[in-house]
Short mmCIF file of C-alpha atoms in Angstrom, two decimals:
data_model
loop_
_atom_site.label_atom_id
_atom_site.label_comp_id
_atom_site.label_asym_id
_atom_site.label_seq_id
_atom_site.Cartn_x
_atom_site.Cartn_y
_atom_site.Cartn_z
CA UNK E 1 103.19 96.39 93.53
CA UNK E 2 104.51 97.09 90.09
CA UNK E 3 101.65 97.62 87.92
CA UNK E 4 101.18 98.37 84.01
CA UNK E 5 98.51 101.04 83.36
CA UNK E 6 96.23 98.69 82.44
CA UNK E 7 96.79 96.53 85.28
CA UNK E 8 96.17 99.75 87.51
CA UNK E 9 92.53 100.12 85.96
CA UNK E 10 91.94 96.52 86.85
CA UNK E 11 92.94 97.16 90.27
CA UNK E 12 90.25 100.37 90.56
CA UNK E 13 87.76 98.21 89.01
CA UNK E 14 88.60 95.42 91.65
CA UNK E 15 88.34 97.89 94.43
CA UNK E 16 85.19 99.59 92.82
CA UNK E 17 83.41 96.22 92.84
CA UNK E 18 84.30 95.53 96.45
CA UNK E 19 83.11 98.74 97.52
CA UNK E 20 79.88 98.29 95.83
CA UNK E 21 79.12 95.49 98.73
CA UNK E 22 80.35 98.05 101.33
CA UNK E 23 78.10 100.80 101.10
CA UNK E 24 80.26 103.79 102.89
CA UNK E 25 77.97 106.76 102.43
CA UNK E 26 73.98 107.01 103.17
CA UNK E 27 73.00 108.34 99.77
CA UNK E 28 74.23 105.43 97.76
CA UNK E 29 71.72 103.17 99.62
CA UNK E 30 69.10 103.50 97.21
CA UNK E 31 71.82 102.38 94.37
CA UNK E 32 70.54 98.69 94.11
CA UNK E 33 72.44 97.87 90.68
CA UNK E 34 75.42 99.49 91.62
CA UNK E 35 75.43 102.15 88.70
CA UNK E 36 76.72 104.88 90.58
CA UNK E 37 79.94 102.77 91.29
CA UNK E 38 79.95 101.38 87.85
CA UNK E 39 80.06 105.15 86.21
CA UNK E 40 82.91 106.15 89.08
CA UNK E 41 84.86 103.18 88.17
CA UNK E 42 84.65 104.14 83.87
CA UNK E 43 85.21 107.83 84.98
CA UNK E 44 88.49 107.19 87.19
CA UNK E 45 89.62 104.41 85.14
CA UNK E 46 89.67 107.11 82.03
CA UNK E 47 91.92 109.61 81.58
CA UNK E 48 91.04 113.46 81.09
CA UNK E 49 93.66 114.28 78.02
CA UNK E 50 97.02 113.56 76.99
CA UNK E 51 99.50 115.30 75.42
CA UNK E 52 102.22 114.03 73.32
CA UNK E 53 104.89 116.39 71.72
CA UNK E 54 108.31 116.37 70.34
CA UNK E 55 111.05 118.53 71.55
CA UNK E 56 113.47 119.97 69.28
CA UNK E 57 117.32 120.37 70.63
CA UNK E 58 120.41 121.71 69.15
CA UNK E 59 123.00 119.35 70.62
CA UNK E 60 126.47 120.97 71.51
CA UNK E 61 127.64 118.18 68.27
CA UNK E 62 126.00 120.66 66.04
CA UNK E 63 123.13 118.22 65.13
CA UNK E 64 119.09 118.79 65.84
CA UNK E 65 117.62 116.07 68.02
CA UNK E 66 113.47 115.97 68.00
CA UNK E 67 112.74 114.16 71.42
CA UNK E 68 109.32 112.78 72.62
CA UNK E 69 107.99 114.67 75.67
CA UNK E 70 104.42 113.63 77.20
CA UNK E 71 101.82 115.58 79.90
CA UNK E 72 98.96 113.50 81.28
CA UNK E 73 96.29 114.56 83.15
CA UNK E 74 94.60 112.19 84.44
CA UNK E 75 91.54 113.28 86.50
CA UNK E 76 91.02 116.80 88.34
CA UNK E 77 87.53 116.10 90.74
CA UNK E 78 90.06 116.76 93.40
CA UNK E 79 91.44 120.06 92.26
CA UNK E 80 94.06 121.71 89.63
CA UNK E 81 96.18 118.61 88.57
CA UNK E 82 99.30 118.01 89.65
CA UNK E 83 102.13 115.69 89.31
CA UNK E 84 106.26 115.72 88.31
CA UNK E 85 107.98 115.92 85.42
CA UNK E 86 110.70 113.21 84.88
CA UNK E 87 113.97 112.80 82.50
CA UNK E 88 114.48 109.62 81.94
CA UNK E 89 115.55 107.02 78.89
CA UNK E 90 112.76 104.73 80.38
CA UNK E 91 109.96 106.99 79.75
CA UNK E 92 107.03 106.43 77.50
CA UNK E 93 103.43 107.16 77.47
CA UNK E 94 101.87 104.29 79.01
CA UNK E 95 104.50 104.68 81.88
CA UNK E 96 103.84 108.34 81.95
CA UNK E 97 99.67 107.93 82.24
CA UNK E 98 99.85 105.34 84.80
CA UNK E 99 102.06 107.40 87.22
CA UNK E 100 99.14 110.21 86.53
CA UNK E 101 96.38 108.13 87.43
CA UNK E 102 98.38 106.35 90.47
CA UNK E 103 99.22 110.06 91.87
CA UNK E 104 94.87 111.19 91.26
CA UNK E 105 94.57 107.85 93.57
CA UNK E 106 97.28 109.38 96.09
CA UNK E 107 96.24 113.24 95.76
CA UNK E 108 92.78 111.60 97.16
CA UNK E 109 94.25 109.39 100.34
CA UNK E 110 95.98 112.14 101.62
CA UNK E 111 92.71 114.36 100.82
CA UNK E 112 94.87 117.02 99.17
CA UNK E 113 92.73 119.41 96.82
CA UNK E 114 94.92 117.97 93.92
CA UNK E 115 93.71 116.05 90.90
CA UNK E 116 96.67 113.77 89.33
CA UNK E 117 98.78 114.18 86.32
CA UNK E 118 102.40 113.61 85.12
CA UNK E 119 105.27 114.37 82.73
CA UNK E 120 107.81 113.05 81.23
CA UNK E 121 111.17 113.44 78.70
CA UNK E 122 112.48 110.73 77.13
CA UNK E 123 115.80 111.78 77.45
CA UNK E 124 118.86 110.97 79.84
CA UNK E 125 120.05 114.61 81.81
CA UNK E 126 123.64 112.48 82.70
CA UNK E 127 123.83 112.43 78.26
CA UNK E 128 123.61 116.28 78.24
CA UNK E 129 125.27 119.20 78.47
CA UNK E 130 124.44 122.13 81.08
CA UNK E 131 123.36 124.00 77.83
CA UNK E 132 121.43 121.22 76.53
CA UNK E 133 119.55 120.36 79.70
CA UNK E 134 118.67 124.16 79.90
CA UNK E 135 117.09 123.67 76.49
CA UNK E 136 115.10 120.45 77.14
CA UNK E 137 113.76 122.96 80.33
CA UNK E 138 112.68 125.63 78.54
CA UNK E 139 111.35 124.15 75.34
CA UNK E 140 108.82 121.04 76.87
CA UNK E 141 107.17 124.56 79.23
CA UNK E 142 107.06 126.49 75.29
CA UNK E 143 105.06 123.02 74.09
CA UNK E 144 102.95 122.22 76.89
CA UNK E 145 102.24 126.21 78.05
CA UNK E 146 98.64 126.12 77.06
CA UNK E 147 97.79 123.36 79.22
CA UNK E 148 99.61 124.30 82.60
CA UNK E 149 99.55 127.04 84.76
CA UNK E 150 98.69 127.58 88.83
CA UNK E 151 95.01 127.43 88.39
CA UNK E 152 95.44 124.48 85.34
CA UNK E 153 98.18 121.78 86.50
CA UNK E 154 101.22 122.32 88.79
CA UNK E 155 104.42 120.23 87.74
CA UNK E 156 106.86 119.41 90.37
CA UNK E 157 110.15 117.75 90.19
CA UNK E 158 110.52 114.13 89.76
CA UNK E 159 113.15 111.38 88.62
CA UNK E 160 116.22 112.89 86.48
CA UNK E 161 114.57 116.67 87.51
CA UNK E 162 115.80 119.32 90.53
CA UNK E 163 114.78 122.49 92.19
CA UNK E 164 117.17 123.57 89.07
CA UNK E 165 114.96 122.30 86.56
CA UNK E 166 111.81 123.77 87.56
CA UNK E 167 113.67 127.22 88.34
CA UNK E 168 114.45 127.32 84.62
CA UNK E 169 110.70 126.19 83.86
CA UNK E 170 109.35 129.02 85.88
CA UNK E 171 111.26 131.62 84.45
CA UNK E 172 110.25 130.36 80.58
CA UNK E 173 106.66 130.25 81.59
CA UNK E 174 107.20 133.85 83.38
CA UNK E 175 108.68 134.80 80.05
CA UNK E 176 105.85 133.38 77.69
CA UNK E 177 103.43 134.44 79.92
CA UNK E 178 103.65 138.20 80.25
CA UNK E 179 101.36 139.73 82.90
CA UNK E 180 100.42 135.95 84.14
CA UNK E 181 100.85 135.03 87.84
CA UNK E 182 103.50 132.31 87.49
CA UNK E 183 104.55 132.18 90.88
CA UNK E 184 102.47 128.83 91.93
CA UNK E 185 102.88 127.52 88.36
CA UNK E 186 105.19 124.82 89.64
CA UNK E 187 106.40 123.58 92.83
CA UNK E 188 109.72 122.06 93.82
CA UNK E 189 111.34 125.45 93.24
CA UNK E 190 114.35 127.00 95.04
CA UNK E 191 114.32 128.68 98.06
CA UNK E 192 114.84 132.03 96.27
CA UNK E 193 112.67 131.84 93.83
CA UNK E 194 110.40 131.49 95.94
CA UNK E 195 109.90 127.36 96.75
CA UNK E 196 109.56 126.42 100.46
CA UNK E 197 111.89 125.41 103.27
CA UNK E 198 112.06 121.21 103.69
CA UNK E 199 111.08 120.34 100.26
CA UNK E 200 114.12 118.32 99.35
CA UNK E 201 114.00 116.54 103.10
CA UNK E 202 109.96 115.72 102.91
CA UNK E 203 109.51 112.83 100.95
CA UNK E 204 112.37 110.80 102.92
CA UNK E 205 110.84 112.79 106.56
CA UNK E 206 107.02 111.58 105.67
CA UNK E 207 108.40 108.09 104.53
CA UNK E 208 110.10 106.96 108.18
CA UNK E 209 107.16 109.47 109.72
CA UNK E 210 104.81 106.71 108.41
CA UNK E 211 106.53 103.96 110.19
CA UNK E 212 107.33 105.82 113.85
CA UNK E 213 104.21 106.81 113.80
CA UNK E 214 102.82 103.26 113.60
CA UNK E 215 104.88 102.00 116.83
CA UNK E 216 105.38 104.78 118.54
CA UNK E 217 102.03 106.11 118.98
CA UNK E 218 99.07 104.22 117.02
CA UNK E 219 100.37 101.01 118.94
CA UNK E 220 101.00 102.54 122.29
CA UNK E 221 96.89 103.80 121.86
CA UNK E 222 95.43 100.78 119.68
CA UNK E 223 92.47 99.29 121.11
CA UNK E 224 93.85 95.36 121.23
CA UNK E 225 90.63 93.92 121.20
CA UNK E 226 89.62 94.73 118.31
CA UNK E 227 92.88 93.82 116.77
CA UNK E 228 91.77 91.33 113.62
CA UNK E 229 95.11 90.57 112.68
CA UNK E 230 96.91 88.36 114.94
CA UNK E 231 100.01 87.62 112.99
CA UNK E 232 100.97 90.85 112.22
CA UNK E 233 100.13 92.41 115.24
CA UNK E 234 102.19 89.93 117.02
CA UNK E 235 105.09 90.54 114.75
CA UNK E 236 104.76 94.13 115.91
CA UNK E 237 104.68 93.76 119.05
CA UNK E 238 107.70 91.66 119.29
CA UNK E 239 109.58 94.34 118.01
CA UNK E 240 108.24 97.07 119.64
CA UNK E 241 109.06 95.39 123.15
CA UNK E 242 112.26 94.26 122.26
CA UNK E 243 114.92 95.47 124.62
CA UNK E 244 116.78 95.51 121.69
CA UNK E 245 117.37 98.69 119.45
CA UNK E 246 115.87 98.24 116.02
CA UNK E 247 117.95 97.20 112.86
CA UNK E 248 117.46 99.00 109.85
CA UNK E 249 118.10 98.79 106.26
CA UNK E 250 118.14 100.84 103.41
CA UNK E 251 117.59 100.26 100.16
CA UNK E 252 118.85 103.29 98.03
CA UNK E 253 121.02 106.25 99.53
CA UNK E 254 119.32 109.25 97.38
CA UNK E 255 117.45 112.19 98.39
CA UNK E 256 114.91 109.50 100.32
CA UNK E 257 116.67 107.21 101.48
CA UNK E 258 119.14 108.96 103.10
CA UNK E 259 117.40 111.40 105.12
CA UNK E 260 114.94 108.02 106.25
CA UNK E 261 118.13 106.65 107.70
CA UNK E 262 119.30 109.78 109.14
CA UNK E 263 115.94 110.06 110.26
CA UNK E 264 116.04 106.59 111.96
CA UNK E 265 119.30 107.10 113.55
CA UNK E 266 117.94 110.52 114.97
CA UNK E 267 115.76 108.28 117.86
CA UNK E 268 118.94 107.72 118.92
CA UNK E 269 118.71 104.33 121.28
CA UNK E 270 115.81 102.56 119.65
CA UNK E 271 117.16 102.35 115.98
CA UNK E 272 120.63 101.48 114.24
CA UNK E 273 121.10 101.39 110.72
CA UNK E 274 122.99 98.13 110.03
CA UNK E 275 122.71 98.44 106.16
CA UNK E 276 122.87 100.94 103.48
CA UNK E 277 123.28 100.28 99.87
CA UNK E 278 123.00 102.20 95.89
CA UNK E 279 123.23 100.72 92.85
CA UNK E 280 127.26 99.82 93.39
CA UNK E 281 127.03 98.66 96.80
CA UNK E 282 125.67 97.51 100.32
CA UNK E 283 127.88 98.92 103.29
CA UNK E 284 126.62 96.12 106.42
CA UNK E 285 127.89 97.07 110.45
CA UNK E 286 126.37 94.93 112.58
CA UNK E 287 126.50 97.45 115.43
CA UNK E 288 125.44 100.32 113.29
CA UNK E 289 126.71 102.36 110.42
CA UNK E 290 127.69 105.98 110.99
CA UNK E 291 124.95 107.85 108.49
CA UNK E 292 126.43 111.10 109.78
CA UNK E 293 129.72 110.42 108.11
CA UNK E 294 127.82 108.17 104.80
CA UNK E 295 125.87 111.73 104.23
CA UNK E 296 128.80 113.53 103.97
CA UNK E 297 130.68 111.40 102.13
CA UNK E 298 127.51 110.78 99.58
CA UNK E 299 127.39 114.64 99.13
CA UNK E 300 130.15 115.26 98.50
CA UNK E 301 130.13 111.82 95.91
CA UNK E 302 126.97 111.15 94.64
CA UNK E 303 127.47 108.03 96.11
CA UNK E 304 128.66 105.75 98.42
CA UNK E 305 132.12 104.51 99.24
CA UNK E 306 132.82 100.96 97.67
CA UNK E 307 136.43 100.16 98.45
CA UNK E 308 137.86 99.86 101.38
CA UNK E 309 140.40 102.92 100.78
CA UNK E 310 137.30 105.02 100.20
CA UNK E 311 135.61 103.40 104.00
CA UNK E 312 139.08 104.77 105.33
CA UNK E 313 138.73 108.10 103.91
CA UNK E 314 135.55 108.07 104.87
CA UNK E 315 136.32 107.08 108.42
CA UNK E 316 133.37 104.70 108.56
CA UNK E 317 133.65 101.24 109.53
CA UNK E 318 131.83 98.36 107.19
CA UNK E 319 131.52 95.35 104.96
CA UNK E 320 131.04 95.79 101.26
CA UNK E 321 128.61 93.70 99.75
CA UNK E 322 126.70 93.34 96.37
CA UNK E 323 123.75 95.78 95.84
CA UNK E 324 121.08 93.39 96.19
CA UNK E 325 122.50 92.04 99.76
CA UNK E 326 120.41 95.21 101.36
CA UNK E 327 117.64 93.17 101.10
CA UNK E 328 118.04 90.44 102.81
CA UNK E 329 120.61 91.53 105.21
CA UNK E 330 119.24 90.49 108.48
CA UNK E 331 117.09 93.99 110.01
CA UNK E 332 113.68 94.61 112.02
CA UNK E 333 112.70 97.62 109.30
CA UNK E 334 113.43 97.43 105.62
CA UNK E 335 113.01 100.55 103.98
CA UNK E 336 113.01 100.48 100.26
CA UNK E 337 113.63 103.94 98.18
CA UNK E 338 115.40 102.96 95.03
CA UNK E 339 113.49 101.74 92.13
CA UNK E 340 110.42 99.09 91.36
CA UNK E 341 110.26 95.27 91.74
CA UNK E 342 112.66 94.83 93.92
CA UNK E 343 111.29 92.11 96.31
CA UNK E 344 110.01 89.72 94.05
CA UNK E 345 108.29 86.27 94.22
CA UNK E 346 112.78 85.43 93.75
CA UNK E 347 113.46 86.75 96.91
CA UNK E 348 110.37 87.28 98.97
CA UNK E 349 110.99 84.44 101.56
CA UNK E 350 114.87 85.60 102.23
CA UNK E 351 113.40 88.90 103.52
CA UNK E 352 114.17 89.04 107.24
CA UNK E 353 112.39 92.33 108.14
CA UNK E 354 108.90 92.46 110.29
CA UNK E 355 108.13 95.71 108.29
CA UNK E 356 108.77 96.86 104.52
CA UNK E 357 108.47 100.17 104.30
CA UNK E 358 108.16 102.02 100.60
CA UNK E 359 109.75 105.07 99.98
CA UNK E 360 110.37 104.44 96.25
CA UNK E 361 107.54 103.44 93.90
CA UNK E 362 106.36 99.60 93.53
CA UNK E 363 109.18 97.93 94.86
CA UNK E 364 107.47 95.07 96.30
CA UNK E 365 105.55 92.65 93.38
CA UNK E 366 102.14 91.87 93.85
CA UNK E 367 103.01 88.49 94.72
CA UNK E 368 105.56 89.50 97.42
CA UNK E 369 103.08 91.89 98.73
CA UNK E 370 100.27 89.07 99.58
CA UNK E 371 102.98 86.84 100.75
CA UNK E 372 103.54 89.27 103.22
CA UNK E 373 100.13 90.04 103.98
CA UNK E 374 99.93 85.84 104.95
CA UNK E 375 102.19 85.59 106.92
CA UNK E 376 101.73 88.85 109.09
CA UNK E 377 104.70 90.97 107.72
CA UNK E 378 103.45 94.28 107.73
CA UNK E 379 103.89 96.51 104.67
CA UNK E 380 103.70 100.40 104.72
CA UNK E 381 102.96 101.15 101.14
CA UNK E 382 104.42 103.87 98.36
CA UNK E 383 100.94 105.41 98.32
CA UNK E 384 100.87 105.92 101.95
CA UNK E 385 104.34 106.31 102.95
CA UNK E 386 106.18 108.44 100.01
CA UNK E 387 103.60 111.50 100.04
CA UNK E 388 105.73 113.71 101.60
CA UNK E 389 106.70 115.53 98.59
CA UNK E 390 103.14 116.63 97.39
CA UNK E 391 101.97 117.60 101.04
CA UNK E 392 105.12 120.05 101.09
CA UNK E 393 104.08 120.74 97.36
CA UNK E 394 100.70 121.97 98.72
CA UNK E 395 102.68 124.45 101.48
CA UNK E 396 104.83 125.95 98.44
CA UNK E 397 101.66 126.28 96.57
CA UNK E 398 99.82 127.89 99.28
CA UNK E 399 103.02 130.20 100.43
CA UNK E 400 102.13 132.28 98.11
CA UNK E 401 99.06 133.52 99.40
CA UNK E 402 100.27 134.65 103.09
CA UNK E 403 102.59 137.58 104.20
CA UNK E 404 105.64 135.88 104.59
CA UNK E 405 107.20 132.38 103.78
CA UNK E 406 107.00 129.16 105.85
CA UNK E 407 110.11 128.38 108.11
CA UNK E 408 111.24 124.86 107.91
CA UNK E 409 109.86 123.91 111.52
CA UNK E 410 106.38 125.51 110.59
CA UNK E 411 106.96 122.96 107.41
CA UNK E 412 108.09 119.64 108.68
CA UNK E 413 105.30 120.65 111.85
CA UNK E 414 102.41 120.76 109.03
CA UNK E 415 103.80 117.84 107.58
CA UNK E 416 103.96 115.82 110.14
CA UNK E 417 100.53 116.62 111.60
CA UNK E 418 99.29 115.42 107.69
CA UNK E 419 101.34 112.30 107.83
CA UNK E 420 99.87 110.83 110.99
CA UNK E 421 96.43 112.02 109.82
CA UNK E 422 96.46 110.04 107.39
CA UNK E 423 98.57 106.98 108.79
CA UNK E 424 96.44 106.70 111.69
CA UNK E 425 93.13 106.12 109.40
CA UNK E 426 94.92 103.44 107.37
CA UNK E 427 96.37 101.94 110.85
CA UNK E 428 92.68 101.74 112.12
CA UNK E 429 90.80 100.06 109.08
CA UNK E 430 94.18 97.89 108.83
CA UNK E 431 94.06 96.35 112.12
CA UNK E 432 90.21 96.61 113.61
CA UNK E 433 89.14 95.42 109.89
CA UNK E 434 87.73 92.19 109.01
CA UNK E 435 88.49 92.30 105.91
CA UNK E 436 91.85 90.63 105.62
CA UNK E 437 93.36 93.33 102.46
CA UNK E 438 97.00 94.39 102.10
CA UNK E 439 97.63 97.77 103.23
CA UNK E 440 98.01 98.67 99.40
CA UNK E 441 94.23 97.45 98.34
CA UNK E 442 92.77 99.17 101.71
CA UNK E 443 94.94 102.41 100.46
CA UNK E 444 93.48 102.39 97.37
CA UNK E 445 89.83 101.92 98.56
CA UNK E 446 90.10 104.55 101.16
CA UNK E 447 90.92 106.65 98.01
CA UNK E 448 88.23 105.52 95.53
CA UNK E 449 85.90 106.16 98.57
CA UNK E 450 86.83 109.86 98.43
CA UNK E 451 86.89 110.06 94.84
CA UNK E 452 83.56 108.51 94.29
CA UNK E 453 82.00 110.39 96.61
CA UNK E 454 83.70 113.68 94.90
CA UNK E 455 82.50 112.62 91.88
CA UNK E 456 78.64 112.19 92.83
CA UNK E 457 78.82 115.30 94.72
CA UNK E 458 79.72 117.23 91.29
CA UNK E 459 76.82 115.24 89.85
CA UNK E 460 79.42 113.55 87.36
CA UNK E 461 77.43 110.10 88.15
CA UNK E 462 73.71 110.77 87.42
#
């Protein structure tokens, strides 16, 4: 659901006032006018402090460029904030404060002792120079160095930032910070400088984990008479008992949606993936693409191949397409990890899939989304499904406190086992609930629940 920043505070408010008719904890009984809700929904709705500054670069032309660069933190009742730091032409302040207050609202789903914040650069990294981008590093940690730190607010990497990125953040605010520990001062580092095994495969491991979870073991255990959703459960069970393996398509072939597909084709027999696509193309077999051969083709790339010489070099077999075609291509599972608004009011009723699943942010519109929701199309959504990154965050962040680092199967094992924590609470108030929500409004209350309750715990709401 692609929401301005002021259309996310609505949205808490809207929750906040439902949940003020659903009493969830004993000691808000006595709270007969609602005040207690009323003061969470002001308090989460308002953002702790944001910082604008302005960058100044020596381009490789010789001339001095002053760019904008923004930190928001939004609310820390959780814990230290945290929340990436993205390059990008498209970034501006009320962008940049309502991806901090949407990850506070995720932080608190997947009960991880993080508050939310973000950052942002407006600036394009594919305009500059290894020198340049070096610069831009170094000189937003100089401007915003009194306000982070491990025990303040943890960046990470985000959109148009690497593991390359933070390395050179870490070692200015090791430099600036003499005698400081700096080591958990951001996450999303390489391996050896000390950032932890899995990180770039997590957010695209957690997003699919999400969905097999779902029909693979929530639905193999769910209690069917209590099911309250008949149109969606049936959809789900059609395709669970199919004898038929599972078509899949992916919107987006980057660092998520890659590894989802390679993820899908890894249950071998139950899942192909019919459908791949990036912002030139959509590569369609019908009896399955070979992902093994698209990942090694889009490393070595940065993309995939959109000509038929480059299929035969590729020795993959496919159709090209436009783009957009990944979306209504005819599949079983949708997964969408590109960019926002993407299945629209346009293009809602050409979708073919029986689950959407959201590995980038806000694809789906809020008017798709309830369309959906009517006619028992089952959407996994961003908040629930793309939080792979920040549980992983939370291992790096902790590594640094135990004798030796995290392999990768002690990560993707913790991850998991966080994952389908978490999915198997939504799954339950989803589908025994009687209140007929979209997966993204129940998200968001089981959030606010844990953040109100936070909140009048600290005595923030007397």
């Amino acid at each position: 659901m692609n929401l301005s920043r002021d259309e996310t505070r609505n949205l808490i408010k809207e929750v906040v006032d439902k949940l003020k008719k659903e009493p969830f904890r004993d000691e808000f009984t006595n709270n007969e006018n609602g005040e207690v809700f009323d003061s969470a929904a002001e308090i989460i709705k308002t953002t702790d402090k944001i910082i604008k500054s302005y960058i100044r670069v020596s381009r490789d032309n010789g001339s001095i460029e002053r760019i904008p660069a923004y930190r928001v933190q939004h609310n820390n009742i959780s814990g230290f904030y945290k929340g990436g730091i993205r390059f990008s032409s498209a970034v501006n302040e009320e962008e940049v404060e309502n991806l901090a207050i949407l990850m506070t609202i995720k932080n608190a789903l997947h009960e991880l002792p993080f508050g939310g914040a973000k950052g942002g650069v407006f600036v394009d990294p594919r305009n500059l120079s290894l020198r340049e981008l070096n610069l831009v590093s170094k000189k937003y940690v100089q401007r915003l160095k009194p306000d982070l730190g491990p025990t303040k607010d943890i960046p990470a990497p985000d959109l148009g930032t690497n593991e390359n990125v933070i390395d050179w953040m870490v070692g200015e605010y090791k430099t600036i910070t003499p005698g400081e520990s700096y080591v958990n001062s951001f996450t999303g580092k390489s391996g050896v400088n000390g950032g932890v095994a899995g990180r770039r495969e997590a957010t695209g491991i957690g997003t699919f984990l999400s969905y097999y979870y779902l029909r693979d073991q929530w639905f193999k255990h769910a209690e069917t008479s209590k099911v309250t959703r008949p149109k969606s459960w049936k959809n789900l069970e059609k395709l669970i008992r199919s004898d038929q393996p599972t078509k899949v398509a992916v919107q987006g072939f980057g660092n998520v949606g890659s590894i989802a597909a390679h993820e899908a084709v890894k249950c071998k027999d139950e899942h192909i993936v019919t459908a791949v696509s990036d912002e030139d193309v959509t590569l369609h077999n019908e009896k399955g693409l070979d992902i093994e051969r698209l990942l090694v083709y889009s490393e070595q790339h940065r993309r995939l191949p959109r000509s038929e010489g480059e299929l035969k070099a590729a020795n993959v077999q496919a159709d090209i397409d436009s783009p957009s075609a990944v979306l209504t291509s005819e599949c079983d599972l949708l997964i969408l990890a590109a960019v926002e608004s993407q299945i629209t009011e346009e293009n809602m009723k050409d979708v073919s899939a029986k689950v959407l699943l959201e590995g980038a942010n806000a694809p789906i519109t809020k008017t798709a989304d309830e369309y959906f929701e009517n006619n028992g199309i089952v959407v996994i959504p961003d908040i629930l499904a793309n939080a792979g990154g920040v549980h992983v965050s939370y291992l790096e962040w902790m590594q640094s406190n135990i004798p030796k680092p995290y392999t990768k199967e002690e990560v993707i094992a913790e991850l998991t086992d966080k994952m389908t924590d978490v999915s198997h609470r939504v799954y339950d108030h989803y589908f025994y609930s009687e209140n007929h929500e979209t997966t993204r409004m129940l998200c968001y209350k089981l959030a606010l629940m844990r953040l109100i309750t936070l909140l009048y715990r600290h005595g923030k709401l007397y």
